[in-house]
């Protein structure tokens, strides 16, 4: 994939900007990168703290030629790409279903995939936020988030992280679109996530929260959870929460 990068000092949200370009017909590979976001957003309507130069705020337009049932795998593939980038820097990451990358059980990266209809077909925007420094984390995330420089114990250049991310993203995206790609991505994700199986979690399903143990992924990336009553739940979307052995189930 060829990347074309649009750079901003400050913008509301790189995802919003990339979605706008996608609707205007932008090619796959158009990226929006900003030094700061004034309205950075996460999943479930959450705010993504985006102070100047304290994170990489990156969004890319995709037009995947993929059976629509496998579109959720774009998020998992993005997590694998971030994992590889962090591992290359010397960190020991983990991927929490569906889209968080953790180091030492703290969140270092979030991924927000959004779709939009355009005149030339469906487009996807994958937004990736990577914490680079943690000195001024808002209090509500200070305990649960970390950053690349905190974990490495040294400063890191944004350009270095951005270049490595683009390289790994291109590699794993091509893998997803290649022969047997969806199964390759599920397999790659399995090897990089402690959440793949045997992890005690609470998930939101149609009837409310359910506690159980993870039991692998469906071919489209949905998470299988065996509830405490033995029922199998296929979790397609939403957040999961890790449960410690001593915590009550629901
Ligand atoms: C999450 O964990 O809830 C997802 C966070 C995604 C944040 C990134 S930062 C770049 C892009 N622009 C946004 O407004 N959000 C994503």
mmCIF file of C-alpha atoms and ligand atoms in Angstrom:
data_model
loop_
_atom_site.group_PDB
_atom_site.id
_atom_site.type_symbol
_atom_site.label_atom_id
_atom_site.label_comp_id
_atom_site.label_asym_id
_atom_site.label_seq_id
_atom_site.Cartn_x
_atom_site.Cartn_y
_atom_site.Cartn_z
ATOM 1 C CA UNK A 1 0.000 0.000 0.000
ATOM 2 C CA UNK A 2 1.232 3.504 -0.795
ATOM 3 C CA UNK A 3 0.770 6.027 1.981
ATOM 4 C CA UNK A 4 0.149 9.724 1.365
ATOM 5 C CA UNK A 5 0.356 11.704 4.594
ATOM 6 C CA UNK A 6 -1.559 14.907 5.348
ATOM 7 C CA UNK A 7 -0.052 16.639 8.381
ATOM 8 C CA UNK A 8 -1.734 19.055 10.760
ATOM 9 C CA UNK A 9 -0.414 20.916 13.796
ATOM 10 C CA UNK A 10 -3.872 20.828 15.342
ATOM 11 C CA UNK A 11 -7.134 19.306 14.200
ATOM 12 C CA UNK A 12 -10.407 18.219 15.809
ATOM 13 C CA UNK A 13 -9.939 14.504 15.076
ATOM 14 C CA UNK A 14 -7.755 12.782 12.504
ATOM 15 C CA UNK A 15 -10.551 10.222 12.040
ATOM 16 C CA UNK A 16 -13.090 12.958 11.233
ATOM 17 C CA UNK A 17 -10.694 14.486 8.716
ATOM 18 C CA UNK A 18 -9.886 11.128 7.105
ATOM 19 C CA UNK A 19 -13.604 10.256 6.849
ATOM 20 C CA UNK A 20 -14.180 13.596 5.104
ATOM 21 C CA UNK A 21 -11.438 12.838 2.574
ATOM 22 C CA UNK A 22 -12.804 9.324 2.049
ATOM 23 C CA UNK A 23 -16.246 10.760 1.195
ATOM 24 C CA UNK A 24 -14.535 13.100 -1.259
ATOM 25 C CA UNK A 25 -13.000 10.082 -3.013
ATOM 26 C CA UNK A 26 -9.560 9.834 -1.397
ATOM 27 C CA UNK A 27 -7.557 6.775 -2.379
ATOM 28 C CA UNK A 28 -6.713 3.984 -0.019
ATOM 29 C CA UNK A 29 -3.563 4.870 1.902
ATOM 30 C CA UNK A 30 -4.387 8.511 2.559
ATOM 31 C CA UNK A 31 -3.262 9.178 6.132
ATOM 32 C CA UNK A 32 -4.037 12.069 8.427
ATOM 33 C CA UNK A 33 -1.508 12.747 11.187
ATOM 34 C CA UNK A 34 -1.786 15.577 13.717
ATOM 35 C CA UNK A 35 0.456 16.829 16.503
ATOM 36 C CA UNK A 36 -2.638 17.564 18.573
ATOM 37 C CA UNK A 37 -6.356 16.733 18.481
ATOM 38 C CA UNK A 38 -8.924 19.034 20.057
ATOM 39 C CA UNK A 39 -11.722 16.451 19.842
ATOM 40 C CA UNK A 40 -9.904 13.129 19.685
ATOM 41 C CA UNK A 41 -12.378 10.356 20.218
ATOM 42 C CA UNK A 42 -12.305 6.785 21.354
ATOM 43 C CA UNK A 43 -14.847 3.997 21.196
ATOM 44 C CA UNK A 44 -18.211 4.210 22.959
ATOM 45 C CA UNK A 45 -18.166 8.025 22.782
ATOM 46 C CA UNK A 46 -15.092 8.334 24.991
ATOM 47 C CA UNK A 47 -12.566 11.160 24.694
ATOM 48 C CA UNK A 48 -9.030 10.340 23.522
ATOM 49 C CA UNK A 49 -6.594 12.614 25.334
ATOM 50 C CA UNK A 50 -4.499 14.169 22.541
ATOM 51 C CA UNK A 51 -2.145 16.826 23.865
ATOM 52 C CA UNK A 52 0.496 18.284 21.547
ATOM 53 C CA UNK A 53 3.282 15.830 20.683
ATOM 54 C CA UNK A 54 2.362 13.484 23.568
ATOM 55 C CA UNK A 55 1.041 10.811 21.266
ATOM 56 C CA UNK A 56 0.884 9.655 17.683
ATOM 57 C CA UNK A 57 -2.546 10.502 16.288
ATOM 58 C CA UNK A 58 -2.853 8.677 12.995
ATOM 59 C CA UNK A 59 -5.799 7.780 10.731
ATOM 60 C CA UNK A 60 -5.705 5.929 7.417
ATOM 61 C CA UNK A 61 -8.334 5.562 4.676
ATOM 62 C CA UNK A 62 -8.865 1.984 3.484
ATOM 63 C CA UNK A 63 -10.985 0.517 0.690
ATOM 64 C CA UNK A 64 -10.490 -3.170 1.439
ATOM 65 C CA UNK A 65 -11.391 -5.659 -1.263
ATOM 66 C CA UNK A 66 -12.574 -8.150 1.315
ATOM 67 C CA UNK A 67 -15.680 -10.245 1.877
ATOM 68 C CA UNK A 68 -17.722 -7.900 4.136
ATOM 69 C CA UNK A 69 -18.053 -10.588 6.813
ATOM 70 C CA UNK A 70 -14.311 -10.226 7.442
ATOM 71 C CA UNK A 71 -14.257 -6.418 7.797
ATOM 72 C CA UNK A 72 -14.004 -6.640 11.633
ATOM 73 C CA UNK A 73 -10.593 -8.242 11.098
ATOM 74 C CA UNK A 74 -9.223 -4.878 9.973
ATOM 75 C CA UNK A 75 -9.277 -3.813 13.634
ATOM 76 C CA UNK A 76 -7.526 -6.992 14.767
ATOM 77 C CA UNK A 77 -4.955 -6.674 11.978
ATOM 78 C CA UNK A 78 -4.255 -3.104 13.108
ATOM 79 C CA UNK A 79 -3.654 -4.358 16.625
ATOM 80 C CA UNK A 80 -1.171 -6.901 15.304
ATOM 81 C CA UNK A 81 0.660 -4.139 13.386
ATOM 82 C CA UNK A 82 0.898 -1.965 16.522
ATOM 83 C CA UNK A 83 2.046 -4.972 18.547
ATOM 84 C CA UNK A 84 4.855 -5.639 16.079
ATOM 85 C CA UNK A 85 5.912 -1.999 16.046
ATOM 86 C CA UNK A 86 6.113 -1.908 19.868
ATOM 87 C CA UNK A 87 7.914 -5.255 19.984
ATOM 88 C CA UNK A 88 10.511 -3.934 17.520
ATOM 89 C CA UNK A 89 11.150 -1.063 19.929
ATOM 90 C CA UNK A 90 11.901 -3.631 22.626
ATOM 91 C CA UNK A 91 8.570 -3.663 24.491
ATOM 92 C CA UNK A 92 6.526 -6.713 25.452
ATOM 93 C CA UNK A 93 2.959 -5.860 24.396
ATOM 94 C CA UNK A 94 -0.315 -7.732 24.661
ATOM 95 C CA UNK A 95 -3.539 -7.211 22.688
ATOM 96 C CA UNK A 96 -6.814 -6.980 24.567
ATOM 97 C CA UNK A 97 -9.820 -7.862 22.460
ATOM 98 C CA UNK A 98 -10.826 -6.112 20.416
ATOM 99 C CA UNK A 99 -8.676 -3.111 19.907
ATOM 100 C CA UNK A 100 -6.478 -2.173 22.851
ATOM 101 C CA UNK A 101 -2.747 -2.716 22.951
ATOM 102 C CA UNK A 102 -1.359 -3.025 26.465
ATOM 103 C CA UNK A 103 2.069 -3.060 28.058
ATOM 104 C CA UNK A 104 2.321 -4.311 31.639
ATOM 105 C CA UNK A 105 -1.492 -4.540 31.572
ATOM 106 C CA UNK A 106 -1.799 -0.792 30.944
ATOM 107 C CA UNK A 107 -3.216 0.702 27.773
ATOM 108 C CA UNK A 108 -0.616 2.177 25.432
ATOM 109 C CA UNK A 109 -2.675 2.299 22.219
ATOM 110 C CA UNK A 110 -6.311 2.490 21.161
ATOM 111 C CA UNK A 111 -7.754 1.792 17.734
ATOM 112 C CA UNK A 112 -11.002 3.215 16.355
ATOM 113 C CA UNK A 113 -12.286 1.847 13.026
ATOM 114 C CA UNK A 114 -15.170 3.706 11.395
ATOM 115 C CA UNK A 115 -16.924 3.142 8.060
ATOM 116 C CA UNK A 116 -18.530 5.526 5.611
ATOM 117 C CA UNK A 117 -20.363 5.104 2.315
ATOM 118 C CA UNK A 118 -18.711 6.961 -0.560
ATOM 119 C CA UNK A 119 -19.536 7.316 -4.264
ATOM 120 C CA UNK A 120 -16.940 4.679 -5.070
ATOM 121 C CA UNK A 121 -18.000 2.215 -2.367
ATOM 122 C CA UNK A 122 -17.574 1.610 1.323
ATOM 123 C CA UNK A 123 -14.508 3.145 2.923
ATOM 124 C CA UNK A 124 -13.004 2.395 6.292
ATOM 125 C CA UNK A 125 -10.954 4.726 8.431
ATOM 126 C CA UNK A 126 -8.675 3.167 11.026
ATOM 127 C CA UNK A 127 -7.586 5.644 13.688
ATOM 128 C CA UNK A 128 -4.665 4.720 15.902
ATOM 129 C CA UNK A 129 -3.640 6.625 19.006
ATOM 130 C CA UNK A 130 -0.336 5.667 20.628
ATOM 131 C CA UNK A 131 0.722 7.248 23.917
ATOM 132 C CA UNK A 132 4.291 8.479 23.584
ATOM 133 C CA UNK A 133 4.675 10.252 26.935
ATOM 134 C CA UNK A 134 2.626 9.965 30.097
ATOM 135 C CA UNK A 135 3.682 12.987 32.155
ATOM 136 C CA UNK A 136 0.392 14.820 31.774
ATOM 137 C CA UNK A 137 -2.153 12.023 31.510
ATOM 138 C CA UNK A 138 -5.557 13.180 32.780
ATOM 139 C CA UNK A 139 -6.181 11.770 36.302
ATOM 140 C CA UNK A 140 -8.920 9.412 35.075
ATOM 141 C CA UNK A 141 -6.451 7.414 32.963
ATOM 142 C CA UNK A 142 -3.224 7.895 34.939
ATOM 143 C CA UNK A 143 -3.570 4.518 36.698
ATOM 144 C CA UNK A 144 -4.616 2.469 33.685
ATOM 145 C CA UNK A 145 -2.553 3.935 30.829
ATOM 146 C CA UNK A 146 1.112 3.962 29.953
ATOM 147 C CA UNK A 147 3.309 5.310 27.181
ATOM 148 C CA UNK A 148 6.178 4.267 24.965
ATOM 149 C CA UNK A 149 8.728 6.510 26.672
ATOM 150 C CA UNK A 150 7.620 5.480 30.182
ATOM 151 C CA UNK A 151 8.015 1.818 29.293
ATOM 152 C CA UNK A 152 11.289 2.234 27.408
ATOM 153 C CA UNK A 153 12.772 4.601 29.971
ATOM 154 C CA UNK A 154 13.893 7.000 27.253
ATOM 155 C CA UNK A 155 12.438 9.605 24.900
ATOM 156 C CA UNK A 156 11.184 8.457 21.555
ATOM 157 C CA UNK A 157 10.774 10.452 18.340
ATOM 158 C CA UNK A 158 7.249 10.593 16.889
ATOM 159 C CA UNK A 159 8.671 10.225 13.371
ATOM 160 C CA UNK A 160 10.351 6.952 14.333
ATOM 161 C CA UNK A 161 7.102 5.510 15.701
ATOM 162 C CA UNK A 162 5.083 6.753 12.720
ATOM 163 C CA UNK A 163 7.443 5.258 10.137
ATOM 164 C CA UNK A 164 7.519 1.875 11.884
ATOM 165 C CA UNK A 165 3.741 1.864 12.293
ATOM 166 C CA UNK A 166 3.185 2.566 8.586
ATOM 167 C CA UNK A 167 5.611 -0.216 7.661
ATOM 168 C CA UNK A 168 3.941 -2.838 9.850
ATOM 169 C CA UNK A 169 0.448 -1.613 8.957
ATOM 170 C CA UNK A 170 1.156 -2.031 5.248
ATOM 171 C CA UNK A 171 2.608 -5.487 5.785
ATOM 172 C CA UNK A 172 -0.314 -6.848 7.834
ATOM 173 C CA UNK A 173 -2.967 -5.170 5.678
ATOM 174 C CA UNK A 174 -1.516 -6.869 2.601
ATOM 175 C CA UNK A 175 -1.542 -10.114 4.561
ATOM 176 C CA UNK A 176 -5.249 -9.684 5.373
ATOM 177 C CA UNK A 177 -6.112 -9.118 1.704
ATOM 178 C CA UNK A 178 -3.922 -11.965 0.460
ATOM 179 C CA UNK A 179 -4.795 -15.644 0.016
ATOM 180 C CA UNK A 180 -6.128 -17.113 3.262
ATOM 181 C CA UNK A 181 -5.683 -13.666 4.803
ATOM 182 C CA UNK A 182 -8.530 -13.738 7.352
ATOM 183 C CA UNK A 183 -7.288 -17.018 8.850
ATOM 184 C CA UNK A 184 -3.714 -15.669 8.874
ATOM 185 C CA UNK A 185 -4.837 -12.630 10.860
ATOM 186 C CA UNK A 186 -6.785 -14.706 13.392
ATOM 187 C CA UNK A 187 -3.702 -16.874 13.820
ATOM 188 C CA UNK A 188 -1.366 -13.889 14.135
ATOM 189 C CA UNK A 189 -3.685 -12.307 16.696
ATOM 190 C CA UNK A 190 -3.872 -15.563 18.668
ATOM 191 C CA UNK A 191 -0.093 -15.625 19.057
ATOM 192 C CA UNK A 192 0.030 -12.054 20.339
ATOM 193 C CA UNK A 193 -2.897 -11.888 22.740
ATOM 194 C CA UNK A 194 -3.250 -13.369 26.203
ATOM 195 C CA UNK A 195 -6.980 -12.738 25.757
ATOM 196 C CA UNK A 196 -7.332 -15.390 23.056
ATOM 197 C CA UNK A 197 -8.229 -18.184 25.451
ATOM 198 C CA UNK A 198 -8.499 -18.937 29.121
ATOM 199 C CA UNK A 199 -8.847 -15.310 30.230
ATOM 200 C CA UNK A 200 -11.577 -14.531 32.741
ATOM 201 C CA UNK A 201 -13.602 -11.570 31.423
ATOM 202 C CA UNK A 202 -16.905 -9.789 31.620
ATOM 203 C CA UNK A 203 -18.511 -9.026 28.244
ATOM 204 C CA UNK A 204 -21.646 -7.186 27.222
ATOM 205 C CA UNK A 205 -24.055 -9.346 25.255
ATOM 206 C CA UNK A 206 -27.652 -8.738 24.147
ATOM 207 C CA UNK A 207 -29.111 -9.753 27.509
ATOM 208 C CA UNK A 208 -26.639 -7.747 29.594
ATOM 209 C CA UNK A 209 -23.246 -8.473 31.129
ATOM 210 C CA UNK A 210 -21.931 -12.003 31.162
ATOM 211 C CA UNK A 211 -18.878 -13.341 33.005
ATOM 212 C CA UNK A 212 -16.875 -16.244 31.696
ATOM 213 C CA UNK A 213 -13.656 -17.424 30.120
ATOM 214 C CA UNK A 214 -12.404 -16.638 26.614
ATOM 215 C CA UNK A 215 -12.390 -19.529 24.150
ATOM 216 C CA UNK A 216 -10.763 -18.326 20.924
ATOM 217 C CA UNK A 217 -12.004 -16.241 18.013
ATOM 218 C CA UNK A 218 -14.582 -16.863 15.317
ATOM 219 C CA UNK A 219 -13.262 -16.623 11.715
ATOM 220 C CA UNK A 220 -14.471 -12.986 11.575
ATOM 221 C CA UNK A 221 -12.644 -12.027 14.787
ATOM 222 C CA UNK A 222 -15.633 -12.213 17.150
ATOM 223 C CA UNK A 223 -14.658 -13.384 20.649
ATOM 224 C CA UNK A 224 -15.971 -16.675 22.021
ATOM 225 C CA UNK A 225 -16.761 -16.585 25.733
ATOM 226 C CA UNK A 226 -17.879 -19.610 27.738
ATOM 227 C CA UNK A 227 -20.084 -18.218 30.488
ATOM 228 C CA UNK A 228 -20.029 -19.555 34.020
ATOM 229 C CA UNK A 229 -23.262 -21.462 33.291
ATOM 230 C CA UNK A 230 -21.517 -23.214 30.374
ATOM 231 C CA UNK A 231 -23.281 -21.264 27.595
ATOM 232 C CA UNK A 232 -21.182 -20.126 24.627
ATOM 233 C CA UNK A 233 -21.504 -16.434 23.745
ATOM 234 C CA UNK A 234 -20.142 -14.959 20.528
ATOM 235 C CA UNK A 235 -19.189 -11.359 21.298
ATOM 236 C CA UNK A 236 -19.177 -9.301 18.092
ATOM 237 C CA UNK A 237 -18.642 -5.794 19.467
ATOM 238 C CA UNK A 238 -18.233 -3.805 22.645
ATOM 239 C CA UNK A 239 -15.658 -3.759 25.380
ATOM 240 C CA UNK A 240 -14.612 -6.631 27.543
ATOM 241 C CA UNK A 241 -13.322 -6.219 31.046
ATOM 242 C CA UNK A 242 -10.715 -8.445 32.611
ATOM 243 C CA UNK A 243 -11.894 -10.119 35.806
ATOM 244 C CA UNK A 244 -9.500 -11.144 38.545
ATOM 245 C CA UNK A 245 -10.127 -14.547 40.095
ATOM 246 C CA UNK A 246 -11.385 -12.978 43.319
ATOM 247 C CA UNK A 247 -13.862 -10.562 41.728
ATOM 248 C CA UNK A 248 -17.559 -11.366 41.751
ATOM 249 C CA UNK A 249 -18.888 -12.491 38.373
ATOM 250 C CA UNK A 250 -21.465 -9.780 37.638
HETATM 251 C C1 LIG B 1 -10.184 3.639 21.926
HETATM 252 O O1 LIG B 1 -9.356 2.996 22.549
HETATM 253 O O2 LIG B 1 -11.301 3.884 22.407
HETATM 254 C C2 LIG B 1 -9.846 4.117 20.540
HETATM 255 C C3 LIG B 1 -8.993 5.348 20.568
HETATM 256 C C4 LIG B 1 -8.614 5.834 19.189
HETATM 257 C C5 LIG B 1 -7.854 7.133 19.212
HETATM 258 C C6 LIG B 1 -7.345 7.533 17.865
HETATM 259 S S1 LIG B 1 -6.205 8.895 17.923
HETATM 260 C C7 LIG B 1 -6.259 9.017 16.182
HETATM 261 C C8 LIG B 1 -7.711 8.805 15.773
HETATM 262 N N1 LIG B 1 -8.462 10.044 15.848
HETATM 263 C C9 LIG B 1 -9.419 9.984 16.775
HETATM 264 O O3 LIG B 1 -10.229 10.916 17.045
HETATM 265 N N2 LIG B 1 -9.411 8.802 17.375
HETATM 266 C C10 LIG B 1 -8.384 7.925 16.838
#
